[in-house]
Tab-separated table of C-alpha atoms and ligand atoms in Angstrom:
chain	number	residue	atom	x	y	z
A	16	MET	CA	-39.946	209.330	-37.114
A	17	GLU	CA	-39.362	205.961	-37.965
A	18	ASP	CA	-42.497	205.203	-39.763
A	19	VAL	CA	-41.276	207.390	-42.740
A	20	PRO	CA	-43.844	206.262	-45.620
A	21	GLU	CA	-42.135	204.691	-48.757
A	22	THR	CA	-40.981	207.628	-51.217
A	23	LYS	CA	-42.754	207.880	-54.447
A	24	PHE	CA	-40.490	209.342	-57.219
A	25	ALA	CA	-41.957	210.960	-59.987
A	26	THR	CA	-41.270	208.978	-63.306
A	27	LYS	CA	-40.122	212.254	-65.264
A	28	HIS	CA	-37.393	214.106	-64.036
A	29	ASP	CA	-38.629	217.827	-63.638
A	30	LEU	CA	-36.222	220.434	-62.108
A	31	SER	CA	-38.278	223.567	-63.791
A	32	SER	CA	-39.084	224.507	-60.602
A	33	GLY	CA	-38.045	225.158	-56.653
A	34	GLY	CA	-34.617	224.570	-55.927
A	35	ARG	CA	-31.986	227.233	-55.012
A	36	ALA	CA	-28.437	227.354	-56.312
A	37	ILE	CA	-26.136	226.448	-53.747
A	38	ALA	CA	-22.613	228.121	-54.077
A	39	PHE	CA	-19.751	225.458	-54.514
A	40	GLU	CA	-16.407	226.353	-52.659
A	41	ALA	CA	-12.948	225.391	-52.818
A	42	LEU	CA	-11.220	223.045	-50.665
A	43	ASP	CA	-8.374	225.143	-49.638
A	44	ALA	CA	-10.828	228.362	-49.385
A	45	PRO	CA	-10.189	230.503	-46.306
A	46	THR	CA	-12.080	229.144	-43.047
A	47	GLN	CA	-12.671	230.475	-39.503
A	48	ALA	CA	-9.999	228.743	-37.181
A	49	LEU	CA	-11.707	226.459	-34.850
A	50	THR	CA	-11.868	227.391	-31.231
A	51	ARG	CA	-11.720	225.309	-28.438
A	52	ARG	CA	-12.785	226.162	-24.872
A	53	LYS	CA	-11.024	224.452	-22.167
A	54	THR	CA	-13.011	223.185	-19.060
A	55	GLY	CA	-10.214	223.264	-16.753
A	56	LEU	CA	-10.688	219.547	-16.012
A	57	GLU	CA	-7.771	218.515	-18.060
A	58	GLU	CA	-8.178	214.857	-18.325
A	59	PHE	CA	-11.812	215.904	-19.910
A	60	ASP	CA	-10.006	217.950	-22.020
A	61	ARG	CA	-7.618	215.984	-23.103
A	62	ALA	CA	-10.041	213.307	-24.426
A	63	LEU	CA	-12.001	215.918	-26.272
A	64	GLY	CA	-8.878	216.698	-28.066
A	65	GLY	CA	-7.995	219.972	-26.360
A	66	GLY	CA	-11.194	221.107	-25.081
A	67	ILE	CA	-15.071	221.556	-25.962
A	68	VAL	CA	-15.901	223.553	-29.412
A	69	PRO	CA	-18.571	225.989	-29.232
A	70	GLY	CA	-21.560	225.036	-31.293
A	71	SER	CA	-20.994	221.496	-31.210
A	72	ALA	CA	-22.844	218.556	-29.688
A	73	ILE	CA	-21.244	215.943	-27.428
A	74	LEU	CA	-23.061	212.529	-26.771
A	75	MET	CA	-21.577	211.065	-23.466
A	76	GLY	CA	-22.674	207.317	-23.150
A	77	GLY	CA	-21.667	205.121	-20.483
A	78	GLU	CA	-23.259	202.605	-18.130
A	79	PRO	CA	-25.529	203.811	-15.339
A	80	GLY	CA	-23.729	204.372	-12.163
A	81	ILE	CA	-20.603	204.837	-13.945
A	82	GLY	CA	-20.330	208.397	-13.065
A	83	LYS	CA	-21.638	210.607	-16.003
A	84	SER	CA	-23.415	213.013	-13.951
A	85	THR	CA	-20.617	213.712	-11.726
A	86	LEU	CA	-18.052	214.255	-14.344
A	87	LEU	CA	-20.284	216.410	-16.097
A	88	LEU	CA	-21.362	218.439	-12.862
A	89	GLN	CA	-17.551	218.779	-12.351
A	90	ALA	CA	-17.051	220.013	-15.867
A	91	ALA	CA	-19.883	222.558	-15.784
A	92	ALA	CA	-18.734	223.950	-12.375
A	93	ALA	CA	-15.199	224.256	-13.721
A	94	ILE	CA	-16.567	226.481	-16.755
A	95	ALA	CA	-18.736	228.292	-14.626
A	96	ARG	CA	-15.941	229.347	-12.154
A	97	ALA	CA	-14.041	230.439	-15.239
A	98	GLY	CA	-16.649	233.069	-15.617
A	99	ASN	CA	-18.642	231.370	-18.374
A	100	ASP	CA	-22.378	230.502	-18.441
A	101	ALA	CA	-23.118	226.914	-17.829
A	102	VAL	CA	-26.727	225.422	-17.531
A	103	TYR	CA	-27.182	221.811	-16.316
A	104	VAL	CA	-30.601	220.275	-16.918
A	105	SER	CA	-31.604	217.194	-15.061
A	106	GLY	CA	-34.306	214.892	-16.143
A	107	GLU	CA	-33.394	212.198	-13.511
A	108	GLU	CA	-32.805	213.820	-10.537
A	109	ALA	CA	-34.637	216.554	-8.457
A	110	THR	CA	-32.650	219.703	-8.140
A	111	GLY	CA	-31.839	219.164	-4.546
A	112	GLN	CA	-30.294	215.594	-5.555
A	113	VAL	CA	-28.094	217.359	-7.664
A	114	ARG	CA	-27.295	220.310	-5.190
A	115	MET	CA	-26.547	217.709	-2.559
A	116	ARG	CA	-24.319	216.043	-4.925
A	117	ALA	CA	-22.615	219.486	-5.486
A	118	ARG	CA	-22.096	219.957	-1.916
A	119	ARG	CA	-20.557	216.421	-1.688
A	120	LEU	CA	-18.134	217.468	-4.451
A	121	GLY	CA	-17.307	220.958	-2.814
A	122	LEU	CA	-18.843	222.738	-5.763
A	123	ALA	CA	-21.985	224.199	-4.325
A	124	ASP	CA	-20.662	227.536	-4.742
A	125	ALA	CA	-20.157	227.501	-8.630
A	126	PRO	CA	-22.509	229.892	-10.473
A	127	ILE	CA	-24.270	226.869	-12.693
A	128	ARG	CA	-27.899	227.709	-13.538
A	129	LEU	CA	-29.598	224.379	-12.597
A	130	ALA	CA	-33.026	223.121	-13.770
A	131	ALA	CA	-35.262	219.780	-13.205
A	132	ALA	CA	-36.956	219.544	-16.388
A	133	THR	CA	-37.720	216.973	-19.085
A	134	SER	CA	-39.742	219.039	-21.790
A	135	VAL	CA	-37.558	220.006	-24.868
A	136	ARG	CA	-39.706	222.964	-25.513
A	137	ASP	CA	-39.570	224.268	-21.947
A	138	ILE	CA	-36.161	224.032	-21.733
A	139	LEU	CA	-35.304	225.901	-25.397
A	140	THR	CA	-37.983	228.456	-24.190
A	141	SER	CA	-36.433	229.136	-21.270
A	142	LEU	CA	-32.896	229.334	-22.722
A	143	ALA	CA	-34.121	231.867	-25.468
A	144	GLU	CA	-34.996	234.570	-22.747
A	145	GLY	CA	-31.445	235.377	-22.172
A	146	ALA	CA	-27.970	234.828	-23.970
A	147	PRO	CA	-27.175	231.447	-24.678
A	148	PRO	CA	-25.006	229.234	-22.295
A	149	ALA	CA	-21.380	228.371	-23.160
A	150	LEU	CA	-22.482	224.953	-22.016
A	151	LEU	CA	-25.320	223.051	-21.866
A	152	VAL	CA	-25.752	219.597	-20.148
A	153	ILE	CA	-28.854	217.550	-20.598
A	154	ASP	CA	-28.854	214.634	-18.058
A	155	SER	CA	-30.185	212.495	-19.974
A	156	ILE	CA	-31.394	212.513	-23.280
A	157	GLN	CA	-33.450	209.242	-22.424
A	158	THR	CA	-35.561	211.263	-20.384
A	159	MET	CA	-36.137	214.269	-22.729
A	160	HIS	CA	-39.368	214.816	-24.389
A	161	SER	CA	-40.441	216.445	-27.585
A	162	ASP	CA	-44.052	217.393	-28.043
A	163	MET	CA	-42.927	217.476	-32.061
A	164	ILE	CA	-43.865	214.019	-32.260
A	165	GLU	CA	-45.833	211.392	-30.367
A	166	GLY	CA	-44.204	208.437	-27.876
A	167	ALA	CA	-43.100	208.396	-24.566
A	168	PRO	CA	-39.400	209.615	-23.464
A	169	GLY	CA	-36.631	206.987	-23.835
A	170	THR	CA	-38.305	205.719	-27.445
A	171	VAL	CA	-36.397	205.941	-30.322
A	172	SER	CA	-38.220	208.517	-32.178
A	173	GLN	CA	-38.224	210.520	-29.092
A	174	VAL	CA	-34.654	210.290	-28.307
A	175	ARG	CA	-33.976	211.366	-31.765
A	176	ALA	CA	-36.479	214.279	-32.032
A	177	SER	CA	-35.332	215.582	-28.622
A	178	ALA	CA	-31.742	215.415	-29.582
A	179	PHE	CA	-32.427	217.049	-33.065
A	180	GLU	CA	-34.180	220.058	-31.502
A	181	LEU	CA	-31.305	220.320	-29.176
A	182	ILE	CA	-28.559	220.251	-31.349
A	183	ARG	CA	-30.246	222.712	-33.740
A	184	TYR	CA	-30.435	225.148	-30.940
A	185	ALA	CA	-26.590	224.283	-30.117
A	186	LYS	CA	-25.367	225.230	-33.287
A	187	GLU	CA	-27.919	228.057	-34.007
A	188	ASN	CA	-26.598	229.735	-30.691
A	189	GLY	CA	-22.630	228.720	-30.560
A	190	VAL	CA	-23.697	226.725	-27.447
A	191	ALA	CA	-21.497	223.484	-26.417
A	192	LEU	CA	-24.098	220.611	-26.008
A	193	VAL	CA	-23.528	217.591	-23.925
A	194	LEU	CA	-26.254	214.829	-24.087
A	195	VAL	CA	-26.067	211.949	-21.656
A	196	GLY	CA	-26.859	208.686	-22.645
A	197	HIS	CA	-26.988	205.621	-20.917
A	198	VAL	CA	-25.656	202.467	-22.511
A	199	THR	CA	-26.034	199.002	-21.098
A	200	LYS	CA	-23.414	196.490	-21.020
A	201	ASP	CA	-23.828	195.199	-24.592
A	202	GLY	CA	-23.962	198.922	-25.653
A	203	ASN	CA	-27.238	198.128	-27.479
A	204	ILE	CA	-29.919	200.159	-25.840
A	205	ALA	CA	-32.126	201.946	-28.349
A	206	GLY	CA	-31.298	205.435	-27.226
A	207	PRO	CA	-27.549	206.598	-27.629
A	208	ARG	CA	-26.800	204.426	-30.408
A	209	VAL	CA	-29.451	206.088	-32.732
A	210	LEU	CA	-27.665	209.524	-32.091
A	211	GLU	CA	-24.168	208.995	-33.087
A	212	HIS	CA	-24.403	210.190	-36.589
A	213	MET	CA	-26.176	213.484	-35.312
A	214	VAL	CA	-23.413	214.651	-32.794
A	215	ASP	CA	-20.119	215.608	-33.625
A	216	VAL	CA	-18.317	213.992	-30.845
A	217	VAL	CA	-19.342	210.524	-29.085
A	218	MET	CA	-17.634	209.924	-25.846
A	219	SER	CA	-17.444	206.912	-23.678
A	220	PHE	CA	-17.022	207.081	-19.963
A	221	GLU	CA	-15.792	203.339	-19.196
A	222	GLY	CA	-14.864	201.567	-15.987
A	223	GLU	CA	-15.920	198.697	-13.698
A	224	ARG	CA	-18.419	200.210	-11.118
A	225	SER	CA	-16.734	197.829	-8.445
A	226	HIS	CA	-13.274	199.363	-9.366
A	227	GLN	CA	-12.107	202.892	-8.780
A	228	TYR	CA	-11.041	203.831	-12.141
A	229	ARG	CA	-12.571	205.812	-15.115
A	230	ILE	CA	-11.565	205.995	-18.409
A	231	LEU	CA	-12.945	208.876	-20.672
A	232	ARG	CA	-12.500	208.033	-24.530
A	233	ALA	CA	-13.485	209.611	-27.712
A	234	LEU	CA	-15.193	206.901	-29.941
A	235	LYS	CA	-15.671	209.686	-32.558
A	236	ASN	CA	-14.474	212.992	-32.919
A	237	ARG	CA	-14.933	215.714	-35.981
A	238	PHE	CA	-12.908	218.227	-34.235
A	239	GLY	CA	-9.908	215.919	-33.107
A	240	ALA	CA	-8.121	212.804	-33.132
A	241	VAL	CA	-9.680	209.959	-30.936
A	242	GLU	CA	-6.730	208.392	-29.662
A	243	GLU	CA	-6.080	210.148	-26.419
A	244	ILE	CA	-8.009	209.147	-23.265
A	245	GLY	CA	-8.926	211.114	-20.034
A	246	VAL	CA	-8.196	209.271	-16.688
A	247	PHE	CA	-10.146	209.604	-13.334
A	248	ALA	CA	-10.440	208.038	-10.278
A	249	MET	CA	-13.783	208.017	-8.586
A	250	GLU	CA	-13.349	209.052	-4.888
A	251	GLY	CA	-15.159	209.838	-1.943
A	252	HIS	CA	-15.810	213.371	-3.090
A	253	GLY	CA	-15.982	212.972	-6.954
A	254	LEU	CA	-13.635	212.294	-9.768
A	255	ALA	CA	-10.197	212.837	-9.057
A	256	GLU	CA	-7.974	213.368	-12.412
A	257	VAL	CA	-5.145	211.006	-12.894
A	258	SER	CA	-2.248	212.789	-14.863
A	259	ASN	CA	-0.032	209.511	-14.658
A	260	PRO	CA	-1.858	206.610	-15.005
A	261	SER	CA	1.006	204.339	-16.106
A	262	MET	CA	0.761	201.963	-13.192
A	263	LEU	CA	-2.755	202.010	-11.880
A	264	PHE	CA	-3.506	198.829	-13.780
A	265	LEU	CA	-0.455	196.723	-11.824
A	266	SER	CA	-1.747	194.917	-9.290
A	267	GLY	CA	1.306	195.688	-7.022
A	268	ARG	CA	2.695	192.018	-6.945
A	269	GLU	CA	5.645	191.420	-5.062
A	270	GLU	CA	6.133	187.485	-5.769
A	271	PRO	CA	6.093	186.199	-9.005
A	272	LEU	CA	2.651	184.332	-9.736
A	273	ALA	CA	1.996	182.029	-12.373
A	274	GLY	CA	-0.743	183.218	-15.014
A	275	SER	CA	0.427	187.006	-14.562
A	276	ALA	CA	1.956	189.105	-17.425
A	277	VAL	CA	2.637	192.784	-17.537
A	278	PHE	CA	1.849	194.278	-20.985
A	279	PRO	CA	2.815	197.934	-21.693
A	280	ALA	CA	-0.283	199.365	-23.648
A	281	LEU	CA	-0.326	202.737	-25.224
A	282	GLU	CA	-3.429	205.075	-25.029
A	283	GLY	CA	-2.820	208.013	-27.208
A	284	THR	CA	0.631	209.311	-26.638
A	285	ARG	CA	0.458	207.913	-23.122
A	286	PRO	CA	1.943	204.368	-21.949
A	287	VAL	CA	0.118	202.506	-19.426
A	288	LEU	CA	1.325	199.397	-17.831
A	289	VAL	CA	-1.398	196.706	-17.478
A	290	GLU	CA	-1.431	193.042	-15.454
A	291	ILE	CA	-2.721	190.580	-17.385
A	292	GLN	CA	-4.055	187.474	-15.346
A	293	ALA	CA	-4.923	183.974	-16.703
A	294	LEU	CA	-6.520	181.252	-14.971
A	295	ILE	CA	-6.557	177.422	-16.203
A	296	VAL	CA	-8.898	174.848	-14.389
A	297	ARG	CA	-8.398	171.494	-15.548
A	298	LEU	CA	-11.905	169.394	-16.083
A	299	GLN	CA	-12.076	165.966	-15.172
A	300	SER	CA	-15.489	165.377	-17.081
A	301	GLY	CA	-16.323	165.901	-20.609
A	302	ALA	CA	-18.011	169.174	-20.064
A	303	THR	CA	-17.692	172.107	-22.619
A	304	PRO	CA	-15.170	174.089	-20.653
A	305	ARG	CA	-16.019	177.656	-20.048
A	306	ARG	CA	-13.958	180.754	-21.430
A	307	ALA	CA	-14.356	184.001	-19.614
A	308	VAL	CA	-12.735	187.165	-20.419
A	309	VAL	CA	-12.909	190.462	-18.505
A	310	GLY	CA	-11.307	193.488	-20.109
A	311	TRP	CA	-10.402	191.854	-23.612
A	312	ASP	CA	-11.645	190.404	-26.608
A	313	ASN	CA	-13.577	187.082	-26.744
A	314	GLY	CA	-12.643	186.318	-30.304
A	315	ARG	CA	-9.072	187.310	-29.930
A	316	LEU	CA	-8.802	185.133	-26.864
A	317	ALA	CA	-10.356	182.262	-29.021
A	318	MET	CA	-8.103	182.651	-31.706
A	319	LEU	CA	-5.043	182.842	-29.557
A	320	LEU	CA	-6.095	179.610	-27.830
A	321	ALA	CA	-6.421	178.105	-31.181
A	322	VAL	CA	-2.805	179.304	-32.348
A	323	LEU	CA	-1.475	177.978	-29.303
A	324	GLU	CA	-3.027	174.408	-29.948
A	325	SER	CA	-2.147	174.311	-33.358
A	326	ARG	CA	1.360	175.832	-33.342
A	327	CYS	CA	2.815	174.725	-30.383
A	328	GLY	CA	0.810	171.501	-29.252
A	329	LEU	CA	-0.423	172.787	-26.334
A	330	ASN	CA	-3.661	171.594	-25.326
A	331	PHE	CA	-6.575	173.690	-23.731
A	332	SER	CA	-9.647	171.426	-24.885
A	333	SER	CA	-10.332	170.116	-21.664
A	334	ALA	CA	-9.703	173.090	-19.214
A	335	GLU	CA	-11.338	175.821	-18.323
A	336	VAL	CA	-9.637	179.524	-19.115
A	337	TYR	CA	-10.153	182.620	-17.413
A	338	LEU	CA	-8.615	186.052	-18.629
A	339	ASN	CA	-8.785	189.195	-16.765
A	340	VAL	CA	-7.240	192.872	-17.281
A	341	ALA	CA	-6.450	194.003	-13.753
A	342	GLY	CA	-8.010	197.327	-12.071
A	343	GLY	CA	-11.050	197.093	-14.729
A	344	TYR	CA	-8.958	198.154	-17.562
A	345	ARG	CA	-10.331	197.228	-21.481
A	346	LEU	CA	-7.395	196.615	-23.434
A	347	ALA	CA	-7.880	197.206	-27.161
A	348	ASP	CA	-4.231	197.602	-28.259
A	349	PRO	CA	-3.145	194.525	-30.730
A	350	ALA	CA	0.121	194.451	-29.359
A	351	ALA	CA	-1.471	192.829	-26.131
A	352	ASP	CA	-1.407	189.558	-28.183
A	353	LEU	CA	2.218	188.307	-26.624
A	354	ALA	CA	1.417	189.218	-23.021
A	355	VAL	CA	-1.962	187.381	-22.728
A	356	ALA	CA	-0.071	184.303	-24.444
A	357	ALA	CA	2.377	184.494	-22.188
A	358	ALA	CA	0.228	184.658	-19.253
A	359	LEU	CA	-1.863	181.776	-20.935
A	360	VAL	CA	1.323	179.485	-21.075
A	361	SER	CA	2.480	180.462	-17.607
A	362	ALA	CA	-0.915	179.307	-16.173
A	363	LEU	CA	-1.060	176.251	-18.249
A	364	ALA	CA	2.557	175.146	-17.052
A	365	ASP	CA	2.171	176.368	-13.564
A	366	ARG	CA	5.215	178.401	-14.050
A	367	ALA	CA	5.711	182.086	-13.024
A	368	LEU	CA	7.039	184.451	-15.631
A	369	PRO	CA	9.953	186.987	-13.989
A	370	LEU	CA	8.735	189.479	-11.829
A	371	HIS	CA	10.293	192.633	-13.547
A	372	SER	CA	9.391	191.505	-17.316
A	373	ILE	CA	7.117	192.883	-19.822
A	374	TRP	CA	5.492	191.240	-22.781
A	375	PHE	CA	4.230	192.809	-25.897
A	376	GLY	CA	3.776	192.121	-29.802
A	377	GLU	CA	0.900	191.027	-32.039
A	378	VAL	CA	0.633	187.464	-32.775
A	379	SER	CA	-0.572	186.180	-36.439
A	380	LEU	CA	-2.577	183.024	-37.041
A	381	SER	CA	0.556	181.683	-37.909
A	382	GLY	CA	1.903	181.833	-34.507
A	383	GLU	CA	4.476	184.786	-35.550
A	384	VAL	CA	5.221	187.622	-33.317
A	385	ARG	CA	4.642	190.602	-35.420
A	386	PRO	CA	6.029	194.004	-34.674
A	387	VAL	CA	3.912	196.837	-33.184
A	388	SER	CA	4.099	200.737	-32.902
A	389	HIS	CA	5.896	202.798	-30.370
A	390	THR	CA	8.299	199.966	-28.989
A	391	GLY	CA	10.694	203.036	-27.760
A	392	LEU	CA	7.713	204.466	-25.611
A	393	ARG	CA	6.584	201.322	-24.074
A	394	LEU	CA	10.001	200.188	-23.166
A	395	LYS	CA	10.825	203.867	-21.611
A	396	GLU	CA	7.772	203.706	-19.381
A	397	ALA	CA	8.705	200.207	-18.255
A	398	VAL	CA	11.975	200.999	-17.130
A	399	LYS	CA	10.671	204.159	-15.116
A	400	LEU	CA	8.443	201.584	-13.335
A	401	GLY	CA	11.552	199.455	-12.518
A	402	PHE	CA	11.086	196.631	-15.081
A	403	SER	CA	14.490	195.156	-16.193
A	404	ALA	CA	13.180	192.882	-18.983
A	405	ALA	CA	11.265	192.897	-22.190
A	406	THR	CA	10.274	190.278	-24.766
A	407	GLY	CA	8.561	191.022	-27.841
A	408	PRO	CA	8.958	191.085	-31.506
A	409	ALA	CA	12.186	189.787	-32.904
A	410	GLU	CA	12.489	192.856	-35.133
A	411	ALA	CA	11.739	195.644	-32.334
A	412	SER	CA	14.791	195.014	-30.804
A	413	GLN	CA	15.857	198.445	-29.225
A	414	ASP	CA	18.606	199.502	-27.034
A	415	THR	CA	17.042	201.013	-23.682
A	416	GLU	CA	19.283	201.704	-20.929
A	417	GLY	CA	18.512	199.538	-17.872
A	418	LEU	CA	16.432	196.857	-19.818
A	419	THR	CA	17.348	193.580	-21.505
A	420	TYR	CA	15.504	193.074	-24.468
A	421	SER	CA	14.795	189.670	-26.083
A	422	GLY	CA	12.754	189.051	-29.335
A	423	LEU	CA	11.086	186.245	-30.200
A	424	LYS	CA	10.153	185.029	-33.590
A	425	GLY	CA	6.938	183.027	-32.806
A	426	LEU	CA	4.997	181.526	-30.013
A	427	PRO	CA	6.978	178.214	-30.121
A	428	ALA	CA	9.971	180.037	-28.753
A	429	LEU	CA	7.564	181.823	-26.169
A	430	VAL	CA	6.520	178.375	-25.021
A	431	ASP	CA	10.184	177.231	-24.921
A	432	ARG	CA	11.080	180.262	-22.953
A	433	VAL	CA	8.503	180.065	-20.127
A	434	MET	CA	8.955	176.169	-19.837
A	435	ALA	CA	12.601	176.585	-19.649
B	29	TYD	P1	-23.482	209.103	-11.114
B	29	TYD	O1	-22.514	210.215	-11.537
B	29	TYD	O2	-24.633	209.420	-10.502
B	29	TYD	O3	-23.411	208.339	-12.429
B	29	TYD	P2	-24.340	208.060	-13.605
B	29	TYD	O4	-24.631	209.420	-13.895
B	29	TYD	O5	-23.218	207.692	-14.555
B	29	TYD	O6	-25.381	207.266	-13.474
B	29	TYD	O7	-22.344	208.690	-10.155
B	29	TYD	C1	-22.444	207.143	-9.778
B	29	TYD	C2	-21.678	206.572	-8.539
B	29	TYD	O8	-20.765	207.123	-8.174
B	29	TYD	C3	-22.517	206.422	-7.179
B	29	TYD	O9	-22.937	205.292	-7.220
B	29	TYD	C4	-21.719	206.886	-6.333
B	29	TYD	C5	-20.271	207.025	-6.779
B	29	TYD	N1	-19.839	208.429	-6.457
B	29	TYD	C6	-19.049	208.241	-5.421
B	29	TYD	O10	-18.099	207.216	-5.374
B	29	TYD	N2	-18.043	209.629	-5.191
B	29	TYD	C7	-18.902	210.702	-5.267
B	29	TYD	O11	-18.430	211.593	-4.740
B	29	TYD	C8	-20.041	210.870	-6.226
B	29	TYD	C9	-20.541	211.996	-6.468
B	29	TYD	C10	-20.679	209.618	-6.301
B	30	MG	MG1	-26.521	210.103	-13.969
């Protein structure tokens, strides 16, 4: 599929033959209302924007071992137990292995139709025999093989061709299709990326394998917003839903610690309090100092360090800087800037920030602290979890009962505050 020959255009534009007329429609013409089917796994439905849409194709990406198969087996079981037909095709594991996992998850009695197969033709031929299922899980697309084209499973052309056939089947039969796609740390394996434009929904299942928490996030959704996340905890008997995640990513500190700052992040409509940890190590020699980040953007850290150096006169140039977001959480909210800056300054000065304080605000290149969205939501959640002080943009000052708010105009004021 990828080596398409160069297209030759006729010099003369001839429309005299072929071509059927297509009917154009008004944008506001009546349409069938979108139906969504709840799986019953609430966090899964939430991340999908309210449930799965029949006839839609979902790509479920994630690193190997993060829990994709576990999540989808649980979702399939929930659908099957609600009386809908769910088919789970594993191309990676034998049915015995899947059955063993199901037993461990307490789902052995769920009426799922299970198969181990990798031939798309075999799968579609078998499915054509009865009524189409409500849900079809293909685990994983990288193991599938289409005989429409040449090539080994896992190659870009095979992945694309297999997905194309499965998606066409799903659309024609109103089946909700989930394609599992393994993604490596840098997210750039040949497989899933090339499918993103073919599917309706792209989900990413994230987390650190060494941590318990997993976040299900929609990166693209043709049927809904992409702001809500699903939160799960990987436990001995599968993924448990976490319906109130606001304090998962606090490390449970009891004493103030230099280099630690709490940030009230926002995931969709849910606030999540996250601890940010910074460590600064002074180097004696002239070696190039390391900067290492887990859970935040590398470039953003470089920018903040540059702003702290040029606007506040701090010196990080001969120091190694390590930044970590607790609990395996990945921060994307730009409002985290001020909390990261606070953690850095606190680490550099070796002075702890007050234990029950939170920090938020976007930092500009000039060192200003800029206002962010949903200040009220962030503050309310902080109060609920026992925080009593908040520092943020000067403009955002909000009266929240039980909380002292102080506004900062810029990073120099932050440095004064931490050093005071
Ligand atoms: P899996 O769903 O196989 O990951 P993926 O399909 O993304 O490759 O799950 C991988 C890990 O999850 C496995 O290493 C062990 C862990 N796990 C549990 O901790 N508890 C459980 O109940 C299950 C089924 C798995
Ligand atoms: Mg798997």
